[in-house]
Coordinates of C-alpha atoms and ligand atoms in Angstrom, one line a residue:
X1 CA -143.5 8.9 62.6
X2 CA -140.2 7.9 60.4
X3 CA -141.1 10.3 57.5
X4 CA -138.9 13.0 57.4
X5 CA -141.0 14.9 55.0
X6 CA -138.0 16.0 52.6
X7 CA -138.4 18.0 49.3
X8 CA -137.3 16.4 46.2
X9 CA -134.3 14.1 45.9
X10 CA -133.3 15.7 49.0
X11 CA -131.6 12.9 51.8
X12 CA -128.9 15.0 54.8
X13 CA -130.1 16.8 57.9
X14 CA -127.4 18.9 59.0
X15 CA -127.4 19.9 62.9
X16 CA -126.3 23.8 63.5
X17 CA -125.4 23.6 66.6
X18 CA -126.0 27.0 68.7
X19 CA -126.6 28.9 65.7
X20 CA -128.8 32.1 65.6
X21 CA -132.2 31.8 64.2
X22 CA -131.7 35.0 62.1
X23 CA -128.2 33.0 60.5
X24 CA -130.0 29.9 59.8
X25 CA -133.1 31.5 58.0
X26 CA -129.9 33.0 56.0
X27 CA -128.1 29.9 55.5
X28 CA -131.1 28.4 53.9
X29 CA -131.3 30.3 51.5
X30 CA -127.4 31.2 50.6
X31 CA -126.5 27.7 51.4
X32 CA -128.3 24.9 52.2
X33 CA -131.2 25.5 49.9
X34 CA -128.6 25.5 46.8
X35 CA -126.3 22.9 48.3
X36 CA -129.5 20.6 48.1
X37 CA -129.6 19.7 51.9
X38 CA -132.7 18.6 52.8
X39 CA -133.3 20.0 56.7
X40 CA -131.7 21.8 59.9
X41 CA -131.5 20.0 63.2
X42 CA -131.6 23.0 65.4
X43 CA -130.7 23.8 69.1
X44 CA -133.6 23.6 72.2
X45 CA -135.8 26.8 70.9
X46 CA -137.5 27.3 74.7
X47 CA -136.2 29.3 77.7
X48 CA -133.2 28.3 79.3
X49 CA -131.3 28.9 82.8
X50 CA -128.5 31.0 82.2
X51 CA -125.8 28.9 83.4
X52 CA -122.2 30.7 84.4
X53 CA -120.3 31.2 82.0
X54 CA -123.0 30.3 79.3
X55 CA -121.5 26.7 78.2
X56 CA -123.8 25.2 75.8
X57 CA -125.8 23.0 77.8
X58 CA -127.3 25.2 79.2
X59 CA -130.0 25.1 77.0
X60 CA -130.6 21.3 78.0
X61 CA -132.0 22.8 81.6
X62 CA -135.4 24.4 80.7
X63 CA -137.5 27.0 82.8
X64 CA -140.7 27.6 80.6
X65 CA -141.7 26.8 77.3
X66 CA -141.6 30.2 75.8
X67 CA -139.7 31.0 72.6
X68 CA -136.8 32.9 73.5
X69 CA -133.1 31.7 73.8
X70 CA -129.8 33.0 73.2
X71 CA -130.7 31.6 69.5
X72 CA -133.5 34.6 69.0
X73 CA -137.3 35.1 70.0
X74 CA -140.2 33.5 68.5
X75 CA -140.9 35.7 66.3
X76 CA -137.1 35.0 64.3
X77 CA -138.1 31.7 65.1
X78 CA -141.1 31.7 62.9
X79 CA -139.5 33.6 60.1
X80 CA -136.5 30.9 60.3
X81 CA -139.1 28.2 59.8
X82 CA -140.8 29.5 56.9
X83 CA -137.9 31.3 55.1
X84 CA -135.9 27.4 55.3
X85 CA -139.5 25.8 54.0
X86 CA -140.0 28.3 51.2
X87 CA -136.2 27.1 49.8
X88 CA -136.8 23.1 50.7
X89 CA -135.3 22.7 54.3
X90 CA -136.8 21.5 56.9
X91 CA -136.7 22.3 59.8
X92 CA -136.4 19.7 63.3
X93 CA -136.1 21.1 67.1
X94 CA -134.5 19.5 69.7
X95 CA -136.7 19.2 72.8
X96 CA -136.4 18.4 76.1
X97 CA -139.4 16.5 77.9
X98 CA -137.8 14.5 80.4
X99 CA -136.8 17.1 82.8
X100 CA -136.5 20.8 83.8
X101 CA -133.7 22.2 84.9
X102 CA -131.1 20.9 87.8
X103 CA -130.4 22.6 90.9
X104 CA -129.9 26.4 91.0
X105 CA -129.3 28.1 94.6
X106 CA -132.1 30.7 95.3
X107 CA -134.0 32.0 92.5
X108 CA -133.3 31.5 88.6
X109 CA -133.8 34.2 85.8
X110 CA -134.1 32.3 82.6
X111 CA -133.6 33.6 79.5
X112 CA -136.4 34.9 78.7
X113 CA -136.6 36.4 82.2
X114 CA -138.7 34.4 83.8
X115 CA -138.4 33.0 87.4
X116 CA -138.2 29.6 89.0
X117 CA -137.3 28.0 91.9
X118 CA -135.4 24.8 90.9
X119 CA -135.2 23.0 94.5
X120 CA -138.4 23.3 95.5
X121 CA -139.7 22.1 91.5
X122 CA -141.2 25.1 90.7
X123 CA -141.3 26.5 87.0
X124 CA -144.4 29.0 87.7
X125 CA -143.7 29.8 83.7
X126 CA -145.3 26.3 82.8
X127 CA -146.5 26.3 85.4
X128 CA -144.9 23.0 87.3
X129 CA -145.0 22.2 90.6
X130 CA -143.6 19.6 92.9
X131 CA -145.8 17.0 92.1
X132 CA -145.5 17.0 88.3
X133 CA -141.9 15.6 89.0
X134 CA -141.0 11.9 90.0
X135 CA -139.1 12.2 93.4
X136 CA -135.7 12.8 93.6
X137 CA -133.0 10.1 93.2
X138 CA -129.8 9.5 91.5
X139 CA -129.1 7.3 88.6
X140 CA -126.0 4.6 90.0
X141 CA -127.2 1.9 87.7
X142 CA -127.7 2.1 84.2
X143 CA -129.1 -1.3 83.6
X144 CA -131.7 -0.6 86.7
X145 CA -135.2 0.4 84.2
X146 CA -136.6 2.3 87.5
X147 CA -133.7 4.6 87.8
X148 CA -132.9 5.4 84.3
X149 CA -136.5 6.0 83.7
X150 CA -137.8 7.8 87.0
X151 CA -134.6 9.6 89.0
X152 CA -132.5 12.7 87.6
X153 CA -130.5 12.4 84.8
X154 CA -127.2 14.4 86.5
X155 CA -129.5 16.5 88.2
X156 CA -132.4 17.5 86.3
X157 CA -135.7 17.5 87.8
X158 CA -137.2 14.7 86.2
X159 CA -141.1 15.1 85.0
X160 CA -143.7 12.7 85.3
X161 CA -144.7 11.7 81.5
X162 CA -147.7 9.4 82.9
X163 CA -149.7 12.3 84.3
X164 CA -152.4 14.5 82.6
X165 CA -151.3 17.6 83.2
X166 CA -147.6 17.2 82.2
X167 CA -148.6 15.4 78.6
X168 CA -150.6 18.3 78.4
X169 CA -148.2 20.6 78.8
X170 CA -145.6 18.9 76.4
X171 CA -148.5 18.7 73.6
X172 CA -148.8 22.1 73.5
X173 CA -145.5 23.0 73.4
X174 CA -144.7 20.7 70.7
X175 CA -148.1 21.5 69.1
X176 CA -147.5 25.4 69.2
X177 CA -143.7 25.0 67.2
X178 CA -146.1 22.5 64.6
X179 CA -148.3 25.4 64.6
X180 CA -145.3 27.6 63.5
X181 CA -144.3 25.0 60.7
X182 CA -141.8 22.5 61.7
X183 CA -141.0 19.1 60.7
X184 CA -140.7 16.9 63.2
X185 CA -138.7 16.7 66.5
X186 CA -135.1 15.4 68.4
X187 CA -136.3 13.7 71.4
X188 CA -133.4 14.7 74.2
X189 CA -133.1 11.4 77.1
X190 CA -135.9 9.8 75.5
X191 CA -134.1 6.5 76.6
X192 CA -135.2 8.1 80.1
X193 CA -138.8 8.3 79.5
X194 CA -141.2 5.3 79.5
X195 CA -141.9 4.3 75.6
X196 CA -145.8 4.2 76.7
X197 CA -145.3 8.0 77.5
X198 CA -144.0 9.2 74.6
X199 CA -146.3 7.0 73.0
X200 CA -148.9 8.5 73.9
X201 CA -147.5 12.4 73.5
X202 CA -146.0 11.2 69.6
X203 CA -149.5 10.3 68.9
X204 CA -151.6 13.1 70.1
X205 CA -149.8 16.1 68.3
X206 CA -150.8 17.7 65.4
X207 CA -150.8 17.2 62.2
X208 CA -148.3 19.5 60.4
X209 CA -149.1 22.3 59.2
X210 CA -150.2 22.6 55.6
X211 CA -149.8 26.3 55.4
X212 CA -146.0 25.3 55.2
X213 CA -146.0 23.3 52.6
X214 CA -147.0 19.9 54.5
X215 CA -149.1 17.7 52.3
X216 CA -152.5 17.0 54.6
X217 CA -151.8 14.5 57.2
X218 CA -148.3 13.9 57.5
X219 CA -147.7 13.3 61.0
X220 CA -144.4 14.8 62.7
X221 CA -141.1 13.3 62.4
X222 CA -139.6 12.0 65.4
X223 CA -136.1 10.9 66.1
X224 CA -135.3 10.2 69.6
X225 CA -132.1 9.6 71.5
X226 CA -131.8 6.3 72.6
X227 CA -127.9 5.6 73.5
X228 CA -127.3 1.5 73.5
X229 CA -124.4 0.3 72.7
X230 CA -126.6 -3.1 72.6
X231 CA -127.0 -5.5 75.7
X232 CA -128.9 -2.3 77.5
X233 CA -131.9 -2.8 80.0
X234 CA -133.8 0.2 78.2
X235 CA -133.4 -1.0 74.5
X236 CA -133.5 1.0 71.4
X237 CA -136.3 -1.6 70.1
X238 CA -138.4 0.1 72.7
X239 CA -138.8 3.6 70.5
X240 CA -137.9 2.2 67.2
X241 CA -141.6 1.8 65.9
X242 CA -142.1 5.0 67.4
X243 CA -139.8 6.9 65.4
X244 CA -136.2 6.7 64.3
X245 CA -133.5 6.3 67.1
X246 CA -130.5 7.6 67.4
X247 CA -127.9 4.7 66.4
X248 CA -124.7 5.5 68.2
X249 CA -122.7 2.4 67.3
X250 CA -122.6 3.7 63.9
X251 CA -120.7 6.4 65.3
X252 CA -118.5 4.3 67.1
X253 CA -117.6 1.7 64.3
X254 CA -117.2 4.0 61.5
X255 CA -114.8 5.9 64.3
X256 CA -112.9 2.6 64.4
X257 CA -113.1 2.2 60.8
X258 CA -111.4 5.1 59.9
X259 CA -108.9 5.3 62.7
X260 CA -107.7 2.5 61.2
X261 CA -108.7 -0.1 64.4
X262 CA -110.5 -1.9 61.5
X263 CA -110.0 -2.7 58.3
X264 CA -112.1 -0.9 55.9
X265 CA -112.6 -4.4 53.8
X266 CA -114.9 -5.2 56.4
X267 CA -118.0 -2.2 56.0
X268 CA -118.9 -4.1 52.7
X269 CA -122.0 -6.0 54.9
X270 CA -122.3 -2.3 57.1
X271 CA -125.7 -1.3 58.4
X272 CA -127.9 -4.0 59.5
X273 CA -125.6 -7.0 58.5
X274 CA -123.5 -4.9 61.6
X275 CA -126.4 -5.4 63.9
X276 CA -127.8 -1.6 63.0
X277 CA -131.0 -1.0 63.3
X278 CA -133.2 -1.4 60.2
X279 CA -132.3 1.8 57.9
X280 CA -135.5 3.6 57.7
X281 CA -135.5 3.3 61.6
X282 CA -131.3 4.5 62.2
X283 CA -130.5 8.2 62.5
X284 CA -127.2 7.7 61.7
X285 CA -124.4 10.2 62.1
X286 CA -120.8 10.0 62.5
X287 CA -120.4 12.7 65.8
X288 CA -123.3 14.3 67.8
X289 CA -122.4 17.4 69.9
X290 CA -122.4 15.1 73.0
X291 CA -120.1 12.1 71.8
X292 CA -117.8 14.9 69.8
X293 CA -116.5 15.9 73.0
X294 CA -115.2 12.5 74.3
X295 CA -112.0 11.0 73.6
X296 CA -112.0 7.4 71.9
X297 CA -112.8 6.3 68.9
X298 CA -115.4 9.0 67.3
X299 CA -114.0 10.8 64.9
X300 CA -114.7 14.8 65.2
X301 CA -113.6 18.1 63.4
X302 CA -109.9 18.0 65.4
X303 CA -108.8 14.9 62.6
X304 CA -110.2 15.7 59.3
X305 CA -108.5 13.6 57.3
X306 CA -110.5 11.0 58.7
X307 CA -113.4 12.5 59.4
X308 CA -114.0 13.1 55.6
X309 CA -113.7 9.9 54.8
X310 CA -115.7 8.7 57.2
X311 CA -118.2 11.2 56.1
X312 CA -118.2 10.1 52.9
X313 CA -118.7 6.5 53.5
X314 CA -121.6 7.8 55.7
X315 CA -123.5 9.8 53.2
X316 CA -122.3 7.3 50.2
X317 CA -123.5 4.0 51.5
X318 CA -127.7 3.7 51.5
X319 CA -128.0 3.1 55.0
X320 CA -130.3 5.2 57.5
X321 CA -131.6 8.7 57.6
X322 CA -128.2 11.1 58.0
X323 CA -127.2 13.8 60.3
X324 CA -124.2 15.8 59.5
X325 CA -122.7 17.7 62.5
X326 CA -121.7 21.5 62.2
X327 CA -120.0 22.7 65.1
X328 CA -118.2 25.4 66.8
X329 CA -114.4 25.3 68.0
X330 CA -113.9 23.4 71.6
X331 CA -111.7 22.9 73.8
X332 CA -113.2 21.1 77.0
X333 CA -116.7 19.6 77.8
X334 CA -118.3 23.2 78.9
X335 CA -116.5 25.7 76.2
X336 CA -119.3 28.0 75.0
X337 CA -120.2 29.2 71.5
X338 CA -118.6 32.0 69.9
X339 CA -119.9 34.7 72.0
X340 CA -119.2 38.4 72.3
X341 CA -118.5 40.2 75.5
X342 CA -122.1 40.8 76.5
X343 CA -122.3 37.1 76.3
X344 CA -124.3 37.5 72.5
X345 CA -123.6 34.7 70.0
X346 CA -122.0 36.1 67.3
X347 CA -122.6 34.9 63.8
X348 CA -120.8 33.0 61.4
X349 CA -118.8 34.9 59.3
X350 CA -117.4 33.2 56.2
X351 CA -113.7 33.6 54.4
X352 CA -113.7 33.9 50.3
X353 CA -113.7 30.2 50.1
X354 CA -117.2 29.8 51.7
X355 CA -115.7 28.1 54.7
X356 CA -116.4 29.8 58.3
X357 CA -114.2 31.9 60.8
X358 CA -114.6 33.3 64.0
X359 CA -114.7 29.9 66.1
X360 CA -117.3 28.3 63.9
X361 CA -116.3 25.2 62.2
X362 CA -119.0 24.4 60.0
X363 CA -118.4 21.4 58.7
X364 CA -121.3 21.2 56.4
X365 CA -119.5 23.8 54.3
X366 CA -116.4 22.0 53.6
X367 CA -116.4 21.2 50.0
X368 CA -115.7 17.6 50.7
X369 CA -118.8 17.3 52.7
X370 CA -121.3 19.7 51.2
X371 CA -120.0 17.6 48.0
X372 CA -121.1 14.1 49.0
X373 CA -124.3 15.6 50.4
X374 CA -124.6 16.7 46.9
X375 CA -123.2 13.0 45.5
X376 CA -126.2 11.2 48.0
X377 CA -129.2 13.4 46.2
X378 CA -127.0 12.0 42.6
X379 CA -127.2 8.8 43.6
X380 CA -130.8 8.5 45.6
X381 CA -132.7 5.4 44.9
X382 CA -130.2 3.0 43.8
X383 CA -128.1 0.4 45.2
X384 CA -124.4 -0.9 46.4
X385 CA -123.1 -2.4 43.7
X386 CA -119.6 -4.0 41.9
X387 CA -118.0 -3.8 45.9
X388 CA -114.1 -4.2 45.2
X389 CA -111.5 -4.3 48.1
X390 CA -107.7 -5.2 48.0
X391 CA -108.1 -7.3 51.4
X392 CA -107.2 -4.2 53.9
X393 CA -108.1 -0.7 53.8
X394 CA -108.2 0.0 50.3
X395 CA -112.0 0.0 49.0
X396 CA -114.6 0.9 46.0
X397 CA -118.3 0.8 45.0
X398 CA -120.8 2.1 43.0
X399 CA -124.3 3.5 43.5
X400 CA -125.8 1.6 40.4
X401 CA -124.9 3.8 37.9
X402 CA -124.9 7.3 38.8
X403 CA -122.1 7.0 41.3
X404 CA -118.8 5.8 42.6
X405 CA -116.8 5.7 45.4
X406 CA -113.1 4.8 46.6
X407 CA -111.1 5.4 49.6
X408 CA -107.5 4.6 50.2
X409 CA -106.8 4.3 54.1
X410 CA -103.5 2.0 53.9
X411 CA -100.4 4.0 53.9
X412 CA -99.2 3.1 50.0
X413 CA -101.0 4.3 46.9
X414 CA -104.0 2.9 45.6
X415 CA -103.4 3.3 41.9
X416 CA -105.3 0.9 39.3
X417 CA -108.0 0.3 36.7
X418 CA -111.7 0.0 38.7
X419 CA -114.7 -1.0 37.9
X420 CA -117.1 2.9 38.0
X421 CA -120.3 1.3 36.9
X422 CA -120.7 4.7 35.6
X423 CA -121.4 5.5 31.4
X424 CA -118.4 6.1 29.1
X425 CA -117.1 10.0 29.8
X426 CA -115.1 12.2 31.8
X427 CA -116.0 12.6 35.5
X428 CA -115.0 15.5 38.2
X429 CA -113.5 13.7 41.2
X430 CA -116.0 16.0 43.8
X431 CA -113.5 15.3 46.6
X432 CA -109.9 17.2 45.4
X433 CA -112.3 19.6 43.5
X434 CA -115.4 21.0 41.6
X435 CA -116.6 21.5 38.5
X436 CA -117.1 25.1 37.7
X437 CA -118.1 26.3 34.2
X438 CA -117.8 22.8 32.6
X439 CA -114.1 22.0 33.8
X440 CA -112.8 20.4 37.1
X441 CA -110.4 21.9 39.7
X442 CA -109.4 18.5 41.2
X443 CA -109.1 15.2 39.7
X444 CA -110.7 13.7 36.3
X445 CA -111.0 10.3 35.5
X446 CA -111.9 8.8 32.2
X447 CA -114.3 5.8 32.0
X448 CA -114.2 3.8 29.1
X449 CA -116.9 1.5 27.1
X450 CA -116.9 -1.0 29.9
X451 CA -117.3 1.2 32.7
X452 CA -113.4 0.7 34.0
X453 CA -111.5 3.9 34.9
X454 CA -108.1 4.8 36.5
X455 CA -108.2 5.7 39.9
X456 CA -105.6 6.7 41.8
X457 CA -105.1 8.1 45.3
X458 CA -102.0 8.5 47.0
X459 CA -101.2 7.7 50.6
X460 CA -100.0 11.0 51.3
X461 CA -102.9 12.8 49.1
X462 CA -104.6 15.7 51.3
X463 CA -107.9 13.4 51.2
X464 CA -108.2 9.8 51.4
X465 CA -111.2 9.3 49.4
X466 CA -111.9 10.4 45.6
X467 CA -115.9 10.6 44.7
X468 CA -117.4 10.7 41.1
X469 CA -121.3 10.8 40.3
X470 CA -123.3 11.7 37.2
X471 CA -124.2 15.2 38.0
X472 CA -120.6 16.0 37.8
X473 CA -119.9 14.7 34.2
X474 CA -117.1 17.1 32.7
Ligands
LIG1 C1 -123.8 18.0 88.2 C2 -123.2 16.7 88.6 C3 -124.3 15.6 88.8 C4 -125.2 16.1 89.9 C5 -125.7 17.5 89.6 C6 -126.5 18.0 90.8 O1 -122.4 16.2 87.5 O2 -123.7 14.4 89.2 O3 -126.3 15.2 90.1 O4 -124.7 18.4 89.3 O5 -127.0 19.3 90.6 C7 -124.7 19.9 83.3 C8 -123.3 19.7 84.0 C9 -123.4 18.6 85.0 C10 -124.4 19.0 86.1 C11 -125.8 19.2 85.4 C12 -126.8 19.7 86.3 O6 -122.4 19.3 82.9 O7 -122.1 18.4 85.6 O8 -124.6 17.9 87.0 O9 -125.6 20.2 84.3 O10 -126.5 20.9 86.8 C13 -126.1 18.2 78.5 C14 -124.7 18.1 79.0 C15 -124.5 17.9 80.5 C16 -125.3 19.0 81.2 C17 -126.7 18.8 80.8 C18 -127.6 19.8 81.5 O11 -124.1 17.0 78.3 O12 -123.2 17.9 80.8 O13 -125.1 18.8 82.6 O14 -126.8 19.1 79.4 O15 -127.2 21.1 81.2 C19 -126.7 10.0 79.0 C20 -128.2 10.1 78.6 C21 -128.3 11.0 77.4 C22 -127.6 12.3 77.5 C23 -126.1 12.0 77.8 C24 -125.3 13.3 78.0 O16 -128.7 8.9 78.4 O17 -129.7 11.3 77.2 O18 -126.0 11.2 79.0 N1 -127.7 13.2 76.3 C25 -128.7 14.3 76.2 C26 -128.1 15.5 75.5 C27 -127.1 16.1 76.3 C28 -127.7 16.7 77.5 C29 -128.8 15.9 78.1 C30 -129.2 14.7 77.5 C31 -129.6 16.4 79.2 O19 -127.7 15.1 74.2 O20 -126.4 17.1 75.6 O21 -126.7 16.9 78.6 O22 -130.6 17.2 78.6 O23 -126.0 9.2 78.1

């Protein structure tokens, strides 16, 4: 279940993270849908504990699998999925079948008001009791396979995958947001779940649904988060035939990369030749909402020098299925989403250059982003090729012949003649600018006869990385 079931030339999943149902359904369509991105990674859709404060993880501590959520109800749900599918973008829900929520004193109101009792395991919304959990135990030892697979992730009451009336339960849940026209499915923990498990759930749910588009028999997508940073007891080979897995050392190297730790000569051989899983298997990304919030070497929103170059490599080099992160503003680990005083979300609201306000970052609508999601669907189908370095951290390539590539990350100019691979013409640098109306804000370059054009970017240029492809041919 690797298919993502993409429209077109379409190739970047782009995660809104906290966002509204009702905004999303809207972003398809004024956004996404134009901008050729090819599906929406959304936030847990089922009913929450309403943790104080509302931080966003809350919504990774689930009472009952009905539809409602500080995101919106089912029913904005539905018309989310099927407004994104009518304009090409799909649509992916992160779910949460290892556990239920962690300890809440007395009873819990969830948000869609239902009750449970979280000591004594019991979600009557489900309904779970006691003995649908494994017992309780802590996690000391993350190489122990019993512990990370059968005690409580920091807290949460940890479900029993192996019994009837639990797979049962996920099925249907999963089944009824197939039913309302999904794509496929995040897998939360799934590192903490036995891979015969989730065997066993992957391959019992339904086909999707046709009525959305689906062509008859396409099973689900599923991409489940398996952290190893290699050498683990629980493996990401474990899930990999299952579905994609979450590859976090691409996060971590291109990090490094682009903080300068190493030198960017050295991502010619990136992907497999870096010990990455194979491509069609990687969900590759260069910050998730968890790893964002650490300090070291991922790169977030906070440097964006960087992080647009390291963006760009990600979604110019043909390696594994891409997730771009859009996120709101943060400060610590537990800082909620923009939120008004009744504790609402409030929605994105955009300035006159498109890009958002109001605490939302929105990285997928910075143009040097939403432009090399745009360069990726240019380029789709052809190879690296005519790889040029200057020994360090100066670096080019082309995407056969529909695209090129260059970044400057030493701190003098990069300023020479380079091999485009593209045909003779004038091409809109989609990094410093756009082409509107036949001419280009930002840099041009020339290519002549032989494919060879000047390139230039300077150390102190605002971006470190200059991006031409045929579909923006002046
Ligand atoms: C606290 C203590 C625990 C204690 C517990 C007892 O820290 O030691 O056992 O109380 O009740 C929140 C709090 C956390 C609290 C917990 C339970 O932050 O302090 O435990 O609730 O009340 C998100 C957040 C967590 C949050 C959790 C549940 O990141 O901070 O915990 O949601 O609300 C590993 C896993 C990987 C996981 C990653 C974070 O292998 O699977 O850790 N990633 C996924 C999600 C992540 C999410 C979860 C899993 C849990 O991406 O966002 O955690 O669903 O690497």
């Amino acid at each position: 279940q690797h298919n993502p079931h993409w429209w077109g030339n379409r190739n970047t999943i782009v995660h809104l993270f906290e966002w509204k149902w009702s905004d999303i359904a809207q972003e398809c369509e004024s956004f996404l849908g134009p901008r050729g991105f090819a599906g929406v990674q959304v936030s847990p859709v089922n009913e929450n504990i309403i943790a104080a404060g509302r931080p966003w993880w809350e919504r990774y501590q689930p009472i009952s699998y009905k539809l409602t959520t500080r995101s919106g109800n089912e029913e904005e749900f539905g018309d989310m999925v099927r407004r994104c599918n009518d304009v090409g973008v799909r649509i992916y829900v992160d779910v949460l079948l290892n556990h239920m929520s962690g300890d809440f004193d007395g009873v819990a109101v969830g948000t869609a008001g239902t009750e449970a009792e979280p000591r004594k395991k019991s979600f009557p919304g489900v309904p779970y009791t006691a003995q649908d959990f494994h017992p309780t135990c802590e996690i000391t030892d993350w190489n122990d396979r019993f512990q990370v697979q059968q005690c409580e992730l920091v807290g949460l009451k940890d479900l029993d995958q192996s019994s009837d009336w639990v797979r049962s339960k996920l099925i249907e849940f999963l089944d009824h947001l197939i039913e309302l026209g999904v794509a496929g499915f995040r897998v939360d923990a799934a590192k903490h779940m036995a891979s015969e498990d989730l065997e066993y759930i992957y391959s019992s749910l339904s086909n999707l649904n046709i009525d959305h588009g689906f062509p008859h028999n396409s099973r689900p997508f599923i991409f489940q988060e398996v952290i190893d940073h290699g050498h683990e007891t629980v493996s990401r080979d474990e899930y990999k035939d299952l579905g994609a897995v979450t590859e976090f050392r691409f996060s971590e190297e291109i990090g490094n990369a682009f903080r300068g730790n190493n030198a960017l000569k050295w991502l010619q051989s990136w992907g497999t030749g870096w010990g990455f899983l194979p491509s069609g298997q990687a969900l590759t990304f260069v910050d998730n909402h968890d790893n964002q919030r650490d300090a070291g070497a991922v790169l977030n929103y906070k440097s964006p020098r960087q992080y647009k170059m390291a963006t760009a490599f990600h979604l110019a080099y043909p390696y594994g299925i891409s997730r771009v992160m859009s996120s709101f503003a943060f400060d610590d680990h537990d800082t909620p989403p923009p939120q008004d005083a009744q504790e609402r979300i409030i929605s994105p609201e955009f300035d006159e250059d498109g890009a958002c306000v109001s605490g939302w970052i929105c990285e997928h609508r910075w143009r040097q982003i939403y432009a090399m999601v745009g360069f990726k669907n240019a380029v789709r189908d052809t190879e690296i090729t005519g790889w040029w370095d200057n020994g360090d951290n100066q670096i080019s390539f082309c995407r056969g012949n529909k695209g090129f590539l260059a970044f400057n990350n030493n701190l003098y100019d990069l300023s020479q003649d380079l091999n485009t691979c593209l045909p003779a013409g004038t091409y809109c640098d989609v990094i410093s600018g756009s082409l509107i109306d036949g001419s280009c804000t930002g840099k041009s370059v020339t290519v002549n006869e032989n494919g060879y054009g000047y390139i230039h970017i300077g150390s102190d240029d605002f971006d470190g990385v200059l991006a031409l492809h045929v579909d923006a041919k002046v």
